[in-house]
mmCIF file of C-alpha atoms in Angstrom:
data_model
loop_
_atom_site.group_PDB
_atom_site.id
_atom_site.type_symbol
_atom_site.label_atom_id
_atom_site.label_comp_id
_atom_site.label_asym_id
_atom_site.label_seq_id
_atom_site.Cartn_x
_atom_site.Cartn_y
_atom_site.Cartn_z
ATOM 1 C CA MET A 404 42.019 34.558 -56.806
ATOM 2 C CA LEU A 405 40.396 36.709 -54.151
ATOM 3 C CA GLU A 406 37.037 37.866 -55.471
ATOM 4 C CA SER A 407 35.406 39.867 -52.677
ATOM 5 C CA ILE A 408 35.609 40.810 -49.004
ATOM 6 C CA ILE A 409 33.045 42.193 -46.555
ATOM 7 C CA ILE A 410 34.242 43.570 -43.213
ATOM 8 C CA GLU A 411 32.458 44.847 -40.124
ATOM 9 C CA LYS A 412 34.057 46.574 -37.109
ATOM 10 C CA PHE A 413 37.714 45.988 -37.908
ATOM 11 C CA GLY A 414 40.225 48.499 -36.552
ATOM 12 C CA PRO A 415 39.588 51.908 -38.184
ATOM 13 C CA LEU A 416 37.098 50.396 -40.659
ATOM 14 C CA ASP A 417 33.521 50.409 -39.418
ATOM 15 C CA GLU A 418 32.345 48.595 -42.523
ATOM 16 C CA LEU A 419 33.583 47.680 -45.989
ATOM 17 C CA ASN A 420 31.881 45.854 -48.845
ATOM 18 C CA TRP A 421 34.460 45.399 -51.597
ATOM 19 C CA GLN A 422 33.131 43.324 -54.478
ATOM 20 C CA ASN A 423 34.414 42.491 -57.975
ATOM 21 C CA HIS A 424 38.134 42.233 -57.324
ATOM 22 C CA HIS A 425 40.348 41.908 -60.400
ATOM 23 C CA ALA A 426 43.880 40.828 -61.230
ATOM 24 C CA LEU A 427 45.151 44.265 -60.153
ATOM 25 C CA ASN A 428 43.627 45.993 -57.125
ATOM 26 C CA VAL A 429 44.565 49.267 -55.456
ATOM 27 C CA ILE A 430 43.916 50.558 -51.938
ATOM 28 C CA VAL A 431 44.404 54.309 -51.770
ATOM 29 C CA GLY A 432 44.247 56.641 -48.799
ATOM 30 C CA GLU A 433 46.238 59.046 -46.685
ATOM 31 C CA ASN A 434 48.069 58.014 -43.518
ATOM 32 C CA GLY A 435 45.864 56.603 -40.771
ATOM 33 C CA THR A 436 43.007 55.432 -42.983
ATOM 34 C CA GLY A 437 43.653 51.699 -42.528
ATOM 35 C CA LYS A 438 45.330 50.755 -45.818
ATOM 36 C CA THR A 439 47.956 48.536 -44.224
ATOM 37 C CA GLN A 440 45.472 46.958 -41.793
ATOM 38 C CA LEU A 441 43.172 46.001 -44.660
ATOM 39 C CA LEU A 442 46.066 44.582 -46.663
ATOM 40 C CA LYS A 443 47.248 42.562 -43.654
ATOM 41 C CA LEU A 444 43.770 41.243 -42.899
ATOM 42 C CA MET A 445 43.349 39.856 -46.410
ATOM 43 C CA TYR A 446 46.847 38.407 -46.315
ATOM 44 C CA ALA A 447 46.437 36.755 -42.911
ATOM 45 C CA ALA A 448 43.139 35.125 -43.869
ATOM 46 C CA ILE A 449 44.471 33.743 -47.155
ATOM 47 C CA LYS A 450 47.818 32.700 -45.667
ATOM 48 C CA SER A 451 46.035 30.734 -42.944
ATOM 49 C CA LEU A 452 44.051 28.888 -45.617
ATOM 50 C CA ASP A 453 47.278 28.117 -47.455
ATOM 51 C CA ASN A 454 48.851 26.879 -44.204
ATOM 52 C CA TYR A 455 45.802 24.657 -43.681
ATOM 53 C CA ARG A 456 46.329 23.120 -47.122
ATOM 54 C CA LYS A 457 50.055 22.566 -46.523
ATOM 55 C CA GLN A 458 49.678 20.793 -43.173
ATOM 56 C CA PRO A 459 51.564 17.500 -42.915
ATOM 57 C CA GLU A 460 49.393 14.460 -43.372
ATOM 58 C CA GLY A 461 47.776 13.526 -40.081
ATOM 59 C CA SER A 462 47.917 17.038 -38.609
ATOM 60 C CA LYS A 463 44.887 17.876 -36.447
ATOM 61 C CA HIS A 464 44.948 21.670 -36.669
ATOM 62 C CA ASN A 465 41.690 23.106 -37.977
ATOM 63 C CA TRP A 466 41.403 26.383 -39.857
ATOM 64 C CA SER A 467 40.176 28.369 -36.845
ATOM 65 C CA GLU A 468 43.385 27.572 -34.946
ATOM 66 C CA LEU A 469 45.646 28.479 -37.846
ATOM 67 C CA LEU A 470 43.632 31.641 -38.545
ATOM 68 C CA ALA A 471 43.818 32.804 -34.917
ATOM 69 C CA GLU A 472 47.564 32.233 -34.823
ATOM 70 C CA LYS A 473 48.155 34.056 -38.123
ATOM 71 C CA LEU A 474 46.010 37.048 -37.112
ATOM 72 C CA SER A 475 47.823 37.288 -33.765
ATOM 73 C CA TRP A 476 51.325 37.220 -35.231
ATOM 74 C CA THR A 477 50.424 39.456 -38.175
ATOM 75 C CA PHE A 478 48.892 42.263 -36.102
ATOM 76 C CA LEU A 479 50.689 41.688 -32.781
ATOM 77 C CA PRO A 480 47.836 43.150 -30.681
ATOM 78 C CA PRO A 481 48.502 43.805 -26.963
ATOM 79 C CA ARG A 482 49.016 40.467 -25.176
ATOM 80 C CA LEU A 483 48.271 38.867 -28.593
ATOM 81 C CA LYS A 484 44.576 39.217 -27.738
ATOM 82 C CA LEU A 485 42.450 39.036 -30.893
ATOM 83 C CA GLY A 486 39.646 41.080 -29.350
ATOM 84 C CA GLU A 487 41.933 44.128 -29.586
ATOM 85 C CA LEU A 488 41.359 44.095 -33.366
ATOM 86 C CA VAL A 489 37.664 44.951 -32.978
ATOM 87 C CA SER A 490 36.829 48.600 -33.742
ATOM 88 C CA LYS A 491 36.610 50.875 -30.721
ATOM 89 C CA GLY A 492 32.981 51.038 -29.677
ATOM 90 C CA GLY A 493 32.202 47.869 -31.593
ATOM 91 C CA SER A 494 31.370 44.524 -30.045
ATOM 92 C CA ARG A 495 32.114 42.072 -32.845
ATOM 93 C CA LEU A 496 34.450 41.876 -35.839
ATOM 94 C CA ALA A 497 33.150 39.927 -38.827
ATOM 95 C CA VAL A 498 34.768 39.045 -42.150
ATOM 96 C CA ASP A 499 33.330 37.306 -45.206
ATOM 97 C CA LEU A 500 35.493 36.668 -48.217
ATOM 98 C CA LYS A 501 35.319 34.690 -51.437
ATOM 99 C CA LEU A 502 38.483 32.983 -52.664
ATOM 100 C CA ASN A 503 38.691 30.716 -55.714
ATOM 101 C CA PHE A 504 34.871 30.511 -55.802
ATOM 102 C CA GLN A 505 34.726 29.346 -52.164
ATOM 103 C CA SER A 506 33.144 31.433 -49.378
ATOM 104 C CA TYR A 507 34.796 31.841 -45.973
ATOM 105 C CA HIS A 508 33.543 33.497 -42.812
ATOM 106 C CA PHE A 509 34.936 34.284 -39.381
ATOM 107 C CA ALA A 510 33.923 36.564 -36.521
ATOM 108 C CA PHE A 511 34.872 37.240 -32.901
ATOM 109 C CA GLY A 512 34.154 39.727 -30.117
ATOM 110 C CA THR A 513 36.159 42.043 -27.915
ATOM 111 C CA ASP A 514 36.597 39.382 -25.230
ATOM 112 C CA THR A 515 38.238 36.908 -27.625
ATOM 113 C CA THR A 516 41.806 35.956 -26.758
ATOM 114 C CA SER A 517 43.080 33.212 -29.064
ATOM 115 C CA LEU A 518 40.084 31.039 -29.935
ATOM 116 C CA ILE A 519 37.808 31.811 -32.914
ATOM 117 C CA ARG A 520 34.582 29.864 -32.536
ATOM 118 C CA ASP A 521 32.538 31.510 -35.298
ATOM 119 C CA CYS A 522 34.109 30.420 -38.573
ATOM 120 C CA ASN A 523 33.898 27.766 -41.292
ATOM 121 C CA LYS A 524 34.083 24.282 -39.804
ATOM 122 C CA LEU A 525 34.651 22.571 -43.147
ATOM 123 C CA VAL A 526 37.317 24.224 -45.279
ATOM 124 C CA THR A 527 38.222 23.424 -48.852
ATOM 125 C CA ALA A 528 41.970 22.968 -49.281
ATOM 126 C CA THR A 529 42.454 25.718 -51.848
ATOM 127 C CA ASP A 530 45.681 26.547 -53.675
ATOM 128 C CA ALA A 531 46.292 30.161 -52.660
ATOM 129 C CA ASN A 532 49.985 30.975 -52.537
ATOM 130 C CA THR A 533 50.295 34.483 -51.112
ATOM 131 C CA ILE A 534 53.206 36.862 -50.394
ATOM 132 C CA PHE A 535 53.263 40.151 -48.468
ATOM 133 C CA PHE A 536 55.782 42.900 -49.259
ATOM 134 C CA PRO A 537 56.029 45.259 -46.245
ATOM 135 C CA PRO A 538 57.351 48.821 -46.638
ATOM 136 C CA LYS A 539 60.686 48.058 -44.943
ATOM 137 C CA GLU A 540 63.214 46.009 -46.864
ATOM 138 C CA VAL A 541 64.382 42.855 -45.072
ATOM 139 C CA LEU A 542 67.598 41.854 -46.831
ATOM 140 C CA THR A 543 69.784 43.799 -44.384
ATOM 141 C CA THR A 544 68.116 42.314 -41.286
ATOM 142 C CA LEU A 545 67.309 38.871 -42.706
ATOM 143 C CA ASP A 546 69.086 36.811 -40.046
ATOM 144 C CA ILE A 547 67.903 39.000 -37.163
ATOM 145 C CA ILE A 548 64.246 38.621 -38.156
ATOM 146 C CA TYR A 549 64.564 34.868 -38.613
ATOM 147 C CA GLU A 550 66.402 34.252 -35.361
ATOM 148 C CA SER A 551 63.968 36.426 -33.381
ATOM 149 C CA ARG A 552 61.036 34.151 -34.162
ATOM 150 C CA LYS A 553 62.780 31.037 -32.922
ATOM 151 C CA GLY A 554 62.162 32.339 -29.429
ATOM 152 C CA GLN A 555 58.571 33.326 -30.272
ATOM 153 C CA LYS A 556 59.435 36.942 -29.497
ATOM 154 C CA PRO A 557 59.400 39.306 -32.507
ATOM 155 C CA ILE A 558 61.668 42.326 -32.239
ATOM 156 C CA LEU A 559 61.753 45.811 -33.705
ATOM 157 C CA GLY A 560 58.141 45.578 -34.860
ATOM 158 C CA TYR A 561 58.748 42.721 -37.291
ATOM 159 C CA ASP A 562 55.438 40.870 -37.501
ATOM 160 C CA ASP A 563 54.544 37.782 -39.540
ATOM 161 C CA THR A 564 54.465 39.709 -42.817
ATOM 162 C CA TYR A 565 58.236 40.147 -42.396
ATOM 163 C CA PHE A 566 58.925 36.670 -41.019
ATOM 164 C CA ASP A 567 56.974 34.927 -43.784
ATOM 165 C CA LEU A 568 58.843 36.937 -46.420
ATOM 166 C CA VAL A 569 62.189 36.072 -44.841
ATOM 167 C CA GLU A 570 61.365 32.361 -44.979
ATOM 168 C CA LEU A 571 60.730 32.662 -48.719
ATOM 169 C CA LEU A 572 63.913 34.646 -49.287
ATOM 170 C CA LEU A 573 65.959 31.920 -47.600
ATOM 171 C CA LEU A 574 64.885 29.498 -50.328
ATOM 172 C CA PRO A 575 67.585 29.110 -52.997
ATOM 173 C CA SER A 576 67.168 30.045 -56.637
ATOM 174 C CA VAL A 577 65.977 27.237 -58.909
ATOM 175 C CA SER A 578 67.630 26.528 -62.220
ATOM 176 C CA GLY A 579 65.593 26.309 -65.406
ATOM 177 C CA ARG A 580 62.974 28.428 -67.062
ATOM 178 C CA ILE A 581 60.945 30.762 -64.842
ATOM 179 C CA GLN A 582 57.254 29.908 -64.805
ATOM 180 C CA LEU A 583 54.650 32.044 -66.503
ATOM 181 C CA ASP A 584 57.203 33.528 -68.908
ATOM 182 C CA LEU A 585 58.130 35.950 -66.139
ATOM 183 C CA LEU A 586 61.726 35.996 -67.348
ATOM 184 C CA SER A 587 61.128 39.255 -69.234
ATOM 185 C CA GLY A 588 59.769 40.790 -66.027
ATOM 186 C CA ARG A 589 62.926 39.787 -64.177
ATOM 187 C CA ASN A 590 65.075 41.360 -66.895
ATOM 188 C CA ARG A 591 63.077 44.584 -66.624
ATOM 189 C CA LEU A 592 63.630 44.572 -62.871
ATOM 190 C CA ASP A 593 67.358 44.299 -63.567
ATOM 191 C CA ASN A 594 67.088 47.376 -65.769
ATOM 192 C CA ILE A 595 65.460 49.297 -62.915
ATOM 193 C CA LEU A 596 68.139 48.079 -60.530
ATOM 194 C CA GLY A 597 70.973 48.924 -62.887
ATOM 195 C CA GLY A 598 72.414 45.551 -61.922
ATOM 196 C CA LYS A 599 71.427 42.369 -60.099
ATOM 197 C CA ILE A 600 70.730 41.333 -56.522
ATOM 198 C CA GLU A 601 71.496 37.647 -56.048
ATOM 199 C CA LYS A 602 72.105 35.268 -53.205
ATOM 200 C CA SER A 603 75.724 34.169 -52.883
ATOM 201 C CA ASP A 604 76.378 31.470 -50.301
ATOM 202 C CA ASP A 605 74.544 32.743 -47.188
ATOM 203 C CA GLU A 606 74.187 36.413 -48.093
ATOM 204 C CA PHE A 607 72.697 38.666 -50.737
ATOM 205 C CA ILE A 608 74.957 40.839 -52.872
ATOM 206 C CA TYR A 609 74.298 43.627 -55.361
ATOM 207 C CA THR A 610 76.342 43.620 -58.556
ATOM 208 C CA ALA A 611 76.396 46.707 -60.784
ATOM 209 C CA GLN A 612 78.947 47.952 -63.312
ATOM 210 C CA LYS A 613 81.232 45.022 -62.471
ATOM 211 C CA LYS A 614 81.335 46.035 -58.797
ATOM 212 C CA THR A 615 79.928 44.062 -55.871
ATOM 213 C CA PHE A 616 78.209 45.577 -52.835
ATOM 214 C CA THR A 617 76.869 44.145 -49.585
ATOM 215 C CA MET A 618 73.296 44.886 -48.560
ATOM 216 C CA SER A 619 74.433 47.468 -46.020
ATOM 217 C CA GLN A 620 76.077 49.341 -48.918
ATOM 218 C CA THR A 621 72.992 49.148 -51.136
ATOM 219 C CA ALA A 622 70.170 51.693 -51.409
ATOM 220 C CA GLU A 623 66.822 50.828 -49.783
ATOM 221 C CA GLY A 624 64.852 51.078 -53.030
ATOM 222 C CA VAL A 625 67.279 48.809 -54.849
ATOM 223 C CA LYS A 626 66.912 46.165 -52.142
ATOM 224 C CA LYS A 627 63.102 46.259 -52.358
ATOM 225 C CA ILE A 628 63.163 45.501 -56.073
ATOM 226 C CA GLY A 629 65.878 42.897 -55.468
ATOM 227 C CA ILE A 630 63.497 41.029 -53.174
ATOM 228 C CA LEU A 631 60.966 40.746 -55.975
ATOM 229 C CA ARG A 632 63.690 39.538 -58.328
ATOM 230 C CA HIS A 633 64.827 36.748 -55.978
ATOM 231 C CA LEU A 634 61.259 35.514 -55.441
ATOM 232 C CA LEU A 635 60.967 35.121 -59.197
ATOM 233 C CA ASN A 636 64.230 33.173 -59.260
ATOM 234 C CA ASN A 637 63.262 30.725 -56.511
ATOM 235 C CA ARG A 638 59.736 30.231 -57.936
ATOM 236 C CA SER A 639 57.952 31.660 -54.908
ATOM 237 C CA ILE A 640 56.020 33.817 -57.376
ATOM 238 C CA ASN A 641 54.109 31.615 -59.784
ATOM 239 C CA ARG A 642 50.657 31.003 -61.188
ATOM 240 C CA ASN A 643 47.894 31.744 -58.651
ATOM 241 C CA THR A 644 50.230 33.794 -56.452
ATOM 242 C CA ILE A 645 48.521 36.708 -54.686
ATOM 243 C CA LEU A 646 50.945 39.581 -54.020
ATOM 244 C CA PHE A 647 50.137 42.127 -51.308
ATOM 245 C CA ILE A 648 52.443 45.149 -51.663
ATOM 246 C CA ASP A 649 52.405 47.883 -49.028
ATOM 247 C CA GLU A 650 53.644 51.278 -50.252
ATOM 248 C CA PRO A 651 55.774 50.146 -53.219
ATOM 249 C CA GLU A 652 56.762 53.788 -53.730
ATOM 250 C CA ASP A 653 58.722 53.892 -50.476
ATOM 251 C CA ASN A 654 62.397 54.791 -51.182
ATOM 252 C CA LEU A 655 61.895 54.689 -54.970
ATOM 253 C CA HIS A 656 62.284 57.668 -57.281
ATOM 254 C CA PRO A 657 59.314 58.433 -59.632
ATOM 255 C CA ASP A 658 60.899 56.857 -62.731
ATOM 256 C CA ALA A 659 61.506 53.568 -60.877
ATOM 257 C CA ILE A 660 57.962 53.647 -59.484
ATOM 258 C CA ILE A 661 56.461 53.977 -62.955
ATOM 259 C CA LYS A 662 58.624 51.174 -64.373
ATOM 260 C CA LEU A 663 57.772 48.919 -61.432
ATOM 261 C CA MET A 664 54.056 49.496 -62.039
ATOM 262 C CA ASP A 665 54.557 48.397 -65.661
ATOM 263 C CA VAL A 666 56.192 45.166 -64.489
ATOM 264 C CA LEU A 667 53.477 44.413 -61.917
ATOM 265 C CA PHE A 668 50.763 45.163 -64.466
ATOM 266 C CA ASP A 669 52.336 42.641 -66.841
ATOM 267 C CA PHE A 670 52.487 40.052 -64.037
ATOM 268 C CA THR A 671 48.711 40.277 -63.680
ATOM 269 C CA LYS A 672 48.366 39.295 -67.330
ATOM 270 C CA LEU A 673 50.176 36.051 -66.538
ATOM 271 C CA GLY A 674 47.993 34.843 -63.671
ATOM 272 C CA VAL A 675 49.383 36.742 -60.666
ATOM 273 C CA GLN A 676 46.890 38.760 -58.594
ATOM 274 C CA VAL A 677 48.292 41.978 -57.143
ATOM 275 C CA TYR A 678 47.060 44.246 -54.315
ATOM 276 C CA ILE A 679 48.803 47.580 -53.814
ATOM 277 C CA ALA A 680 48.280 49.919 -50.847
ATOM 278 C CA THR A 681 49.562 53.405 -51.618
ATOM 279 C CA HIS A 682 49.397 57.114 -50.946
ATOM 280 C CA SER A 683 51.495 57.994 -53.988
ATOM 281 C CA TYR A 684 49.933 60.003 -56.808
ATOM 282 C CA PHE A 685 52.569 58.542 -59.171
ATOM 283 C CA VAL A 686 51.364 54.996 -58.408
ATOM 284 C CA ILE A 687 47.673 55.860 -58.680
ATOM 285 C CA LYS A 688 48.006 57.858 -61.888
ATOM 286 C CA LYS A 689 50.234 55.307 -63.622
ATOM 287 C CA ILE A 690 47.842 52.446 -62.843
ATOM 288 C CA GLU A 691 44.837 54.510 -63.954
ATOM 289 C CA MET A 692 46.600 55.257 -67.252
ATOM 290 C CA LEU A 693 47.418 51.566 -67.785
ATOM 291 C CA ALA A 694 43.777 50.668 -67.105
ATOM 292 C CA ARG A 695 42.507 53.190 -69.661
ATOM 293 C CA GLN A 696 45.160 52.430 -72.289
ATOM 294 C CA THR A 697 44.502 48.690 -72.228
ATOM 295 C CA ASN A 698 40.797 48.806 -71.365
ATOM 296 C CA THR A 699 41.575 46.686 -68.304
ATOM 297 C CA SER A 700 39.460 46.577 -65.154
ATOM 298 C CA VAL A 701 41.421 47.585 -62.064
ATOM 299 C CA SER A 702 39.506 47.491 -58.798
ATOM 300 C CA PHE A 703 40.136 50.190 -56.200
ATOM 301 C CA CYS A 704 39.208 50.780 -52.587
ATOM 302 C CA SER A 705 39.430 54.441 -51.601
ATOM 303 C CA LEU A 706 39.668 55.147 -47.871
ATOM 304 C CA ASN A 707 38.878 58.685 -46.708
ATOM 305 C CA LYS A 708 38.766 60.273 -43.278
ATOM 306 C CA VAL A 709 35.367 61.685 -42.299
ATOM 307 C CA GLU A 710 35.314 64.810 -40.146
ATOM 308 C CA ASN A 711 32.502 66.823 -38.604
ATOM 309 C CA GLU A 712 32.020 70.560 -39.088
ATOM 310 C CA ALA A 713 34.476 71.278 -36.285
ATOM 311 C CA GLY A 714 37.140 69.166 -37.993
ATOM 312 C CA ALA A 715 36.973 66.331 -35.479
ATOM 313 C CA PHE A 716 37.632 62.810 -36.789
ATOM 314 C CA GLN A 717 34.441 60.755 -37.184
ATOM 315 C CA GLY A 718 35.624 57.622 -38.951
ATOM 316 C CA ILE A 719 36.723 56.161 -42.275
ATOM 317 C CA ASN A 720 34.557 56.148 -45.387
ATOM 318 C CA ALA A 721 35.319 53.361 -47.896
ATOM 319 C CA GLU A 722 34.369 53.629 -51.559
ATOM 320 C CA THR A 723 35.074 51.026 -54.227
ATOM 321 C CA GLY A 724 35.000 51.098 -58.006
ATOM 322 C CA ASP A 725 36.933 50.515 -61.214
ATOM 323 C CA MET A 726 39.924 52.597 -62.296
ATOM 324 C CA ASP A 727 39.237 52.184 -66.011
ATOM 325 C CA GLN A 728 36.573 54.840 -65.385
ATOM 326 C CA GLY A 729 39.148 57.300 -64.055
ATOM 327 C CA LEU A 730 40.920 58.189 -60.814
ATOM 328 C CA PRO A 731 39.162 57.323 -57.549
ATOM 329 C CA GLU A 732 37.988 60.224 -55.427
ATOM 330 C CA ASN A 733 40.474 60.611 -52.612
ATOM 331 C CA ARG A 734 42.217 63.384 -50.727
ATOM 332 C CA ILE A 735 45.561 62.298 -52.211
ATOM 333 C CA VAL A 736 44.236 62.836 -55.719
ATOM 334 C CA ASP A 737 42.533 66.090 -54.682
ATOM 335 C CA VAL A 738 45.744 67.518 -53.224
ATOM 336 C CA SER A 739 47.745 66.547 -56.330
ATOM 337 C CA VAL A 740 45.209 68.161 -58.671
ATOM 338 C CA LYS A 741 45.072 71.263 -56.480
ATOM 339 C CA LEU A 742 48.858 71.585 -56.635
ATOM 340 C CA PHE A 743 48.757 71.289 -60.442
ATOM 341 C CA GLU A 744 46.050 73.950 -60.666
ATOM 342 C CA GLU A 745 48.034 76.240 -58.365
ATOM 343 C CA ASP A 746 51.057 75.838 -60.628
ATOM 344 C CA ILE A 747 48.986 76.849 -63.669
ATOM 345 C CA ARG A 748 47.577 79.849 -61.797
ATOM 346 C CA ILE A 749 51.076 81.076 -60.940
ATOM 347 C CA ASP A 750 52.129 80.773 -64.600
ATOM 348 C CA LEU A 751 49.067 82.710 -65.777
ATOM 349 C CA GLU A 752 49.704 85.476 -63.260
ATOM 350 C CA ASP A 753 53.265 85.830 -64.515
#
């Protein structure tokens, strides 16, 4: 489980000190505040540690090499130069995180290309299975994404978050009982789908009302939930899995969003840690209600743009807290409340 992360001079984030992470964690902010970058940074760091643990016996790769490679292929900076990830005007990016009670540190400057010198030399081989769900579905372009990496040349903006997910989706379903009693969660996903998405031979198909559809004939939102279903079936999601989900609301109608939040919330009760980056009021409000109803701690990181008196952009302000105390302060929440108040005002005037 990821417990905390401290960041200095990373992309749009000048600094962030996010402590006391929980089973469910939410990053909220409008477009351009760095939600996806933060999600990717946490994923890349943890994935590199998992890759270090899974190295074949006798491999000589140290963590710094695997970390540099994962950061490069996750963010795809110009010329794959890591120094491009340092905040503009900054000289050094630094990250400290705590995972499964172990502390990890790495840092590099603007002149860094592909070698990270400042990081842990001795790394504990920790069990930290992690999965990233990008906004775009990948079932339609599965083969294209996979084949593109064979030549070490990603196409169409598909970085390692997509490639890693594709590799997991290519794993076949496993017979027998799903771990963690997640079978009920899979059945609830089927209810949202109105059918099932399953792998048949070398392709995925969607079956609903006794009819079969190819992925090109299937709605985007349905395919996104189908991905989650298949990863339950092939045991990629299990105890100690950390899920990073970027904009789960994308291409889903409000009712499906709310039901999906219920399923993810239940997953966290079974040992899965979930991080959600969103700018959807439906997502934020539903999670806040679940936190209050069950008296469950849900950690949030609220990212807000800071402007001067003339309206010029000054940077990103990061605030953290617990959603069982209410909604985080954020422009997304403010705009939603303002719209509700405007609606009431119109009714009163009538």
